[in-house]
Amino acid sequence: MAQWWGQFTGRTHATAIADAEALLAHAIEAYKTATDETQTAKAKAVVRLAKRLLTARRRPLRAKLKDSQAISETADATELQRLEEGGVAAILEEFGCLEALSAATSVQRPSNT
């Protein structure tokens, strides 16, 4: 019988999604209460954690679709397509923090002149 690292740890796709959602919710709270000096850094963290949640939500859908014969006809394929189209913006909108995306991307970089 094959054994692998983490076999009976209880870590599943569902727990990874729950963990990522909890981390994102905590980061959004920190972003909303941050001062002006730290708000940009917190916004970047919120966007990074939203990307992590998007990846965590994709994994179980892709695993199910891998086993499915008629990929285009399954509800999982529709859900995966919805995730792909919405992306990070849809996740941030779901959590009520879409402004973090614009705050994280509107940072002015110094010029090299």
Short mmCIF file of N, CA and C in Angstrom, two decimals:
data_model
loop_
_atom_site.label_atom_id
_atom_site.label_comp_id
_atom_site.label_asym_id
_atom_site.label_seq_id
_atom_site.Cartn_x
_atom_site.Cartn_y
_atom_site.Cartn_z
N MET A 1 0.84 -1.17 0.00
CA MET A 1 0.00 0.00 0.00
C MET A 1 0.89 1.23 0.00
N ALA A 2 0.56 2.18 -0.85
CA ALA A 2 1.34 3.41 -0.96
C ALA A 2 1.00 4.36 0.17
N GLN A 3 2.01 5.01 0.67
CA GLN A 3 1.82 6.04 1.69
C GLN A 3 2.46 7.31 1.19
N TRP A 4 1.90 8.42 1.58
CA TRP A 4 2.46 9.68 1.15
C TRP A 4 2.40 10.68 2.29
N TRP A 5 3.19 11.71 2.16
CA TRP A 5 3.27 12.74 3.18
C TRP A 5 1.92 13.42 3.32
N GLY A 6 1.43 13.56 4.52
CA GLY A 6 0.17 14.24 4.76
C GLY A 6 -1.06 13.38 4.53
N GLN A 7 -0.88 12.06 4.51
CA GLN A 7 -1.98 11.18 4.15
C GLN A 7 -3.18 11.30 5.08
N PHE A 8 -2.97 11.33 6.37
CA PHE A 8 -4.08 11.35 7.32
C PHE A 8 -4.09 12.64 8.13
N THR A 9 -3.75 13.74 7.51
CA THR A 9 -3.69 15.02 8.22
C THR A 9 -5.04 15.71 8.26
N GLY A 10 -5.97 15.30 7.45
CA GLY A 10 -7.27 15.97 7.39
C GLY A 10 -7.27 17.17 6.48
N ARG A 11 -6.17 17.42 5.81
CA ARG A 11 -6.07 18.57 4.90
C ARG A 11 -6.65 18.15 3.56
N THR A 12 -7.74 18.79 3.18
CA THR A 12 -8.41 18.48 1.93
C THR A 12 -8.59 19.76 1.13
N HIS A 13 -9.15 19.63 -0.06
CA HIS A 13 -9.46 20.82 -0.85
C HIS A 13 -10.41 21.73 -0.08
N ALA A 14 -11.37 21.14 0.58
CA ALA A 14 -12.37 21.93 1.32
C ALA A 14 -11.72 22.69 2.48
N THR A 15 -10.80 22.05 3.20
CA THR A 15 -10.15 22.76 4.30
C THR A 15 -9.21 23.83 3.78
N ALA A 16 -8.59 23.60 2.64
CA ALA A 16 -7.71 24.62 2.05
C ALA A 16 -8.53 25.85 1.66
N ILE A 17 -9.71 25.64 1.12
CA ILE A 17 -10.59 26.76 0.75
C ILE A 17 -11.04 27.51 2.00
N ALA A 18 -11.44 26.77 3.02
CA ALA A 18 -11.88 27.41 4.27
C ALA A 18 -10.75 28.22 4.90
N ASP A 19 -9.54 27.68 4.89
CA ASP A 19 -8.39 28.41 5.44
C ASP A 19 -8.11 29.67 4.64
N ALA A 20 -8.16 29.56 3.32
CA ALA A 20 -7.89 30.73 2.47
C ALA A 20 -8.96 31.80 2.65
N GLU A 21 -10.21 31.39 2.81
CA GLU A 21 -11.29 32.36 3.04
C GLU A 21 -11.11 33.07 4.38
N ALA A 22 -10.71 32.32 5.41
CA ALA A 22 -10.49 32.93 6.73
C ALA A 22 -9.33 33.92 6.69
N LEU A 23 -8.25 33.54 6.01
CA LEU A 23 -7.10 34.44 5.88
C LEU A 23 -7.47 35.71 5.13
N LEU A 24 -8.24 35.56 4.06
CA LEU A 24 -8.64 36.72 3.28
C LEU A 24 -9.56 37.64 4.09
N ALA A 25 -10.48 37.06 4.82
CA ALA A 25 -11.38 37.88 5.65
C ALA A 25 -10.59 38.66 6.70
N HIS A 26 -9.60 38.02 7.30
CA HIS A 26 -8.76 38.70 8.29
C HIS A 26 -7.94 39.82 7.64
N ALA A 27 -7.40 39.55 6.46
CA ALA A 27 -6.60 40.56 5.75
C ALA A 27 -7.47 41.75 5.35
N ILE A 28 -8.71 41.51 4.98
CA ILE A 28 -9.62 42.60 4.61
C ILE A 28 -9.93 43.47 5.83
N GLU A 29 -10.12 42.84 6.98
CA GLU A 29 -10.32 43.62 8.21
C GLU A 29 -9.11 44.51 8.48
N ALA A 30 -7.92 43.94 8.33
CA ALA A 30 -6.70 44.72 8.57
C ALA A 30 -6.56 45.84 7.55
N TYR A 31 -6.94 45.58 6.30
CA TYR A 31 -6.87 46.61 5.26
C TYR A 31 -7.81 47.76 5.56
N LYS A 32 -9.02 47.44 5.97
CA LYS A 32 -10.02 48.49 6.22
C LYS A 32 -9.69 49.35 7.43
N THR A 33 -8.92 48.82 8.37
CA THR A 33 -8.55 49.59 9.56
C THR A 33 -7.14 50.16 9.47
N ALA A 34 -6.47 49.97 8.35
CA ALA A 34 -5.08 50.41 8.21
C ALA A 34 -4.99 51.92 8.04
N THR A 35 -3.86 52.45 8.44
CA THR A 35 -3.59 53.87 8.23
C THR A 35 -3.20 54.09 6.78
N ASP A 36 -3.13 55.34 6.38
CA ASP A 36 -2.79 55.65 4.99
C ASP A 36 -1.41 55.14 4.61
N GLU A 37 -0.47 55.15 5.56
CA GLU A 37 0.89 54.70 5.26
C GLU A 37 0.96 53.20 4.97
N THR A 38 0.15 52.43 5.66
CA THR A 38 0.22 50.98 5.52
C THR A 38 -0.86 50.40 4.62
N GLN A 39 -1.77 51.22 4.15
CA GLN A 39 -2.90 50.71 3.39
C GLN A 39 -2.49 50.07 2.06
N THR A 40 -1.50 50.62 1.39
CA THR A 40 -1.06 50.04 0.12
C THR A 40 -0.48 48.65 0.32
N ALA A 41 0.33 48.48 1.34
CA ALA A 41 0.91 47.16 1.62
C ALA A 41 -0.19 46.17 1.99
N LYS A 42 -1.15 46.62 2.76
CA LYS A 42 -2.26 45.73 3.14
C LYS A 42 -3.11 45.38 1.92
N ALA A 43 -3.28 46.32 1.00
CA ALA A 43 -4.05 46.05 -0.22
C ALA A 43 -3.35 44.99 -1.06
N LYS A 44 -2.03 45.07 -1.14
CA LYS A 44 -1.28 44.06 -1.88
C LYS A 44 -1.45 42.68 -1.24
N ALA A 45 -1.45 42.64 0.08
CA ALA A 45 -1.65 41.37 0.78
C ALA A 45 -3.04 40.81 0.52
N VAL A 46 -4.04 41.69 0.49
CA VAL A 46 -5.41 41.26 0.21
C VAL A 46 -5.50 40.66 -1.19
N VAL A 47 -4.90 41.31 -2.16
CA VAL A 47 -4.93 40.80 -3.53
C VAL A 47 -4.18 39.46 -3.63
N ARG A 48 -3.05 39.35 -2.95
CA ARG A 48 -2.28 38.10 -2.97
C ARG A 48 -3.10 36.96 -2.36
N LEU A 49 -3.79 37.23 -1.26
CA LEU A 49 -4.61 36.20 -0.63
C LEU A 49 -5.85 35.88 -1.46
N ALA A 50 -6.37 36.84 -2.19
CA ALA A 50 -7.49 36.56 -3.10
C ALA A 50 -7.04 35.64 -4.23
N LYS A 51 -5.81 35.84 -4.71
CA LYS A 51 -5.26 34.95 -5.75
C LYS A 51 -5.11 33.54 -5.19
N ARG A 52 -4.68 33.45 -3.93
CA ARG A 52 -4.52 32.14 -3.30
C ARG A 52 -5.88 31.45 -3.17
N LEU A 53 -6.91 32.20 -2.79
CA LEU A 53 -8.25 31.63 -2.68
C LEU A 53 -8.77 31.19 -4.05
N LEU A 54 -8.51 31.97 -5.07
CA LEU A 54 -8.92 31.60 -6.43
C LEU A 54 -8.28 30.27 -6.83
N THR A 55 -6.99 30.13 -6.55
CA THR A 55 -6.29 28.89 -6.85
C THR A 55 -6.87 27.72 -6.05
N ALA A 56 -7.15 27.96 -4.78
CA ALA A 56 -7.71 26.90 -3.93
C ALA A 56 -9.09 26.47 -4.42
N ARG A 57 -9.88 27.41 -4.92
CA ARG A 57 -11.21 27.06 -5.44
C ARG A 57 -11.13 26.34 -6.78
N ARG A 58 -10.10 26.60 -7.55
CA ARG A 58 -9.95 25.93 -8.85
C ARG A 58 -9.56 24.47 -8.69
N ARG A 59 -8.73 24.17 -7.71
CA ARG A 59 -8.16 22.82 -7.58
C ARG A 59 -9.19 21.70 -7.52
N PRO A 60 -10.19 21.77 -6.63
CA PRO A 60 -11.13 20.64 -6.59
C PRO A 60 -11.96 20.53 -7.86
N LEU A 61 -12.25 21.66 -8.49
CA LEU A 61 -13.02 21.61 -9.74
C LEU A 61 -12.21 20.94 -10.84
N ARG A 62 -10.94 21.28 -10.93
CA ARG A 62 -10.09 20.65 -11.95
C ARG A 62 -9.91 19.17 -11.67
N ALA A 63 -9.81 18.80 -10.40
CA ALA A 63 -9.67 17.39 -10.06
C ALA A 63 -10.93 16.61 -10.45
N LYS A 64 -12.10 17.19 -10.22
CA LYS A 64 -13.35 16.53 -10.62
C LYS A 64 -13.46 16.44 -12.13
N LEU A 65 -13.07 17.51 -12.81
CA LEU A 65 -13.18 17.51 -14.27
C LEU A 65 -12.22 16.53 -14.92
N LYS A 66 -11.11 16.28 -14.27
CA LYS A 66 -10.14 15.33 -14.81
C LYS A 66 -10.75 13.93 -14.89
N ASP A 67 -11.60 13.62 -13.93
CA ASP A 67 -12.25 12.31 -13.90
C ASP A 67 -13.50 12.24 -14.77
N SER A 68 -14.03 13.38 -15.14
CA SER A 68 -15.29 13.42 -15.89
C SER A 68 -15.05 13.14 -17.37
N GLN A 69 -16.01 12.48 -17.99
CA GLN A 69 -15.90 12.18 -19.42
C GLN A 69 -16.38 13.35 -20.27
N ALA A 70 -17.54 13.91 -19.94
CA ALA A 70 -18.12 15.00 -20.72
C ALA A 70 -17.87 16.31 -19.97
N ILE A 71 -16.70 16.87 -20.17
CA ILE A 71 -16.29 18.05 -19.41
C ILE A 71 -17.21 19.24 -19.66
N SER A 72 -17.59 19.49 -20.88
CA SER A 72 -18.37 20.68 -21.18
C SER A 72 -19.79 20.63 -20.64
N GLU A 73 -20.26 19.46 -20.25
CA GLU A 73 -21.64 19.31 -19.81
C GLU A 73 -21.79 19.29 -18.29
N THR A 74 -20.73 19.39 -17.56
CA THR A 74 -20.84 19.28 -16.11
C THR A 74 -21.02 20.63 -15.45
N ALA A 75 -21.61 20.62 -14.28
CA ALA A 75 -21.77 21.85 -13.50
C ALA A 75 -20.42 22.34 -13.02
N ASP A 76 -19.49 21.41 -12.80
CA ASP A 76 -18.15 21.80 -12.37
C ASP A 76 -17.43 22.61 -13.44
N ALA A 77 -17.65 22.26 -14.69
CA ALA A 77 -17.04 23.01 -15.79
C ALA A 77 -17.59 24.43 -15.83
N THR A 78 -18.89 24.56 -15.59
CA THR A 78 -19.51 25.88 -15.57
C THR A 78 -18.95 26.71 -14.42
N GLU A 79 -18.81 26.10 -13.26
CA GLU A 79 -18.26 26.79 -12.09
C GLU A 79 -16.80 27.20 -12.33
N LEU A 80 -16.03 26.31 -12.94
CA LEU A 80 -14.63 26.63 -13.25
C LEU A 80 -14.55 27.79 -14.23
N GLN A 81 -15.41 27.79 -15.23
CA GLN A 81 -15.43 28.88 -16.20
C GLN A 81 -15.81 30.20 -15.53
N ARG A 82 -16.77 30.15 -14.60
CA ARG A 82 -17.16 31.35 -13.86
C ARG A 82 -16.00 31.89 -13.03
N LEU A 83 -15.25 30.99 -12.40
CA LEU A 83 -14.08 31.41 -11.62
C LEU A 83 -13.02 32.04 -12.51
N GLU A 84 -12.78 31.42 -13.67
CA GLU A 84 -11.77 31.93 -14.59
C GLU A 84 -12.14 33.32 -15.10
N GLU A 85 -13.42 33.51 -15.43
CA GLU A 85 -13.86 34.80 -15.96
C GLU A 85 -13.86 35.89 -14.90
N GLY A 86 -14.28 35.54 -13.69
CA GLY A 86 -14.35 36.53 -12.62
C GLY A 86 -12.99 36.89 -12.05
N GLY A 87 -12.17 35.89 -11.85
CA GLY A 87 -10.83 36.11 -11.34
C GLY A 87 -10.81 36.71 -9.94
N VAL A 88 -9.72 37.40 -9.66
CA VAL A 88 -9.50 38.01 -8.36
C VAL A 88 -10.54 39.08 -8.07
N ALA A 89 -10.94 39.82 -9.08
CA ALA A 89 -11.93 40.89 -8.88
C ALA A 89 -13.24 40.33 -8.36
N ALA A 90 -13.67 39.19 -8.86
CA ALA A 90 -14.93 38.60 -8.40
C ALA A 90 -14.82 38.14 -6.95
N ILE A 91 -13.67 37.62 -6.58
CA ILE A 91 -13.49 37.18 -5.19
C ILE A 91 -13.49 38.38 -4.26
N LEU A 92 -12.79 39.44 -4.64
CA LEU A 92 -12.77 40.64 -3.80
C LEU A 92 -14.15 41.27 -3.71
N GLU A 93 -14.90 41.22 -4.79
CA GLU A 93 -16.27 41.74 -4.77
C GLU A 93 -17.16 40.89 -3.84
N GLU A 94 -16.95 39.59 -3.87
CA GLU A 94 -17.70 38.68 -2.99
C GLU A 94 -17.44 39.02 -1.51
N PHE A 95 -16.21 39.40 -1.20
CA PHE A 95 -15.85 39.74 0.17
C PHE A 95 -16.05 41.22 0.47
N GLY A 96 -16.57 41.98 -0.49
CA GLY A 96 -16.87 43.39 -0.26
C GLY A 96 -15.66 44.29 -0.15
N CYS A 97 -14.61 43.97 -0.89
CA CYS A 97 -13.38 44.75 -0.79
C CYS A 97 -12.74 44.95 -2.16
N LEU A 98 -13.55 45.29 -3.14
CA LEU A 98 -13.04 45.47 -4.50
C LEU A 98 -12.07 46.64 -4.60
N GLU A 99 -12.21 47.63 -3.71
CA GLU A 99 -11.32 48.79 -3.75
C GLU A 99 -9.86 48.42 -3.45
N ALA A 100 -9.62 47.28 -2.81
CA ALA A 100 -8.25 46.86 -2.52
C ALA A 100 -7.49 46.56 -3.81
N LEU A 101 -8.20 46.08 -4.83
CA LEU A 101 -7.55 45.77 -6.10
C LEU A 101 -7.02 47.03 -6.75
N SER A 102 -7.83 48.08 -6.77
CA SER A 102 -7.36 49.32 -7.37
C SER A 102 -6.29 49.98 -6.51
N ALA A 103 -6.39 49.84 -5.19
CA ALA A 103 -5.37 50.42 -4.31
C ALA A 103 -4.04 49.71 -4.47
N ALA A 104 -4.07 48.42 -4.71
CA ALA A 104 -2.83 47.66 -4.85
C ALA A 104 -2.17 47.89 -6.20
N THR A 105 -2.97 48.17 -7.22
CA THR A 105 -2.41 48.33 -8.56
C THR A 105 -2.13 49.78 -8.93
N SER A 106 -2.58 50.73 -8.11
CA SER A 106 -2.38 52.13 -8.46
C SER A 106 -1.12 52.73 -7.85
N VAL A 107 -0.24 51.89 -7.35
CA VAL A 107 0.99 52.37 -6.73
C VAL A 107 1.92 52.91 -7.81
N GLN A 108 2.40 54.11 -7.59
CA GLN A 108 3.32 54.73 -8.54
C GLN A 108 4.73 54.20 -8.30
N ARG A 109 5.35 53.69 -9.33
CA ARG A 109 6.73 53.21 -9.21
C ARG A 109 7.68 54.33 -9.58
N PRO A 110 8.78 54.44 -8.87
CA PRO A 110 9.73 55.50 -9.20
C PRO A 110 10.38 55.24 -10.56
N SER A 111 10.63 56.31 -11.28
CA SER A 111 11.24 56.15 -12.60
C SER A 111 12.75 55.96 -12.44
N ASN A 112 13.35 55.35 -13.43
CA ASN A 112 14.79 55.06 -13.39
C ASN A 112 15.60 56.11 -14.11
N THR A 113 15.13 57.33 -14.18
CA THR A 113 15.87 58.37 -14.90
C THR A 113 16.76 59.15 -13.99
#
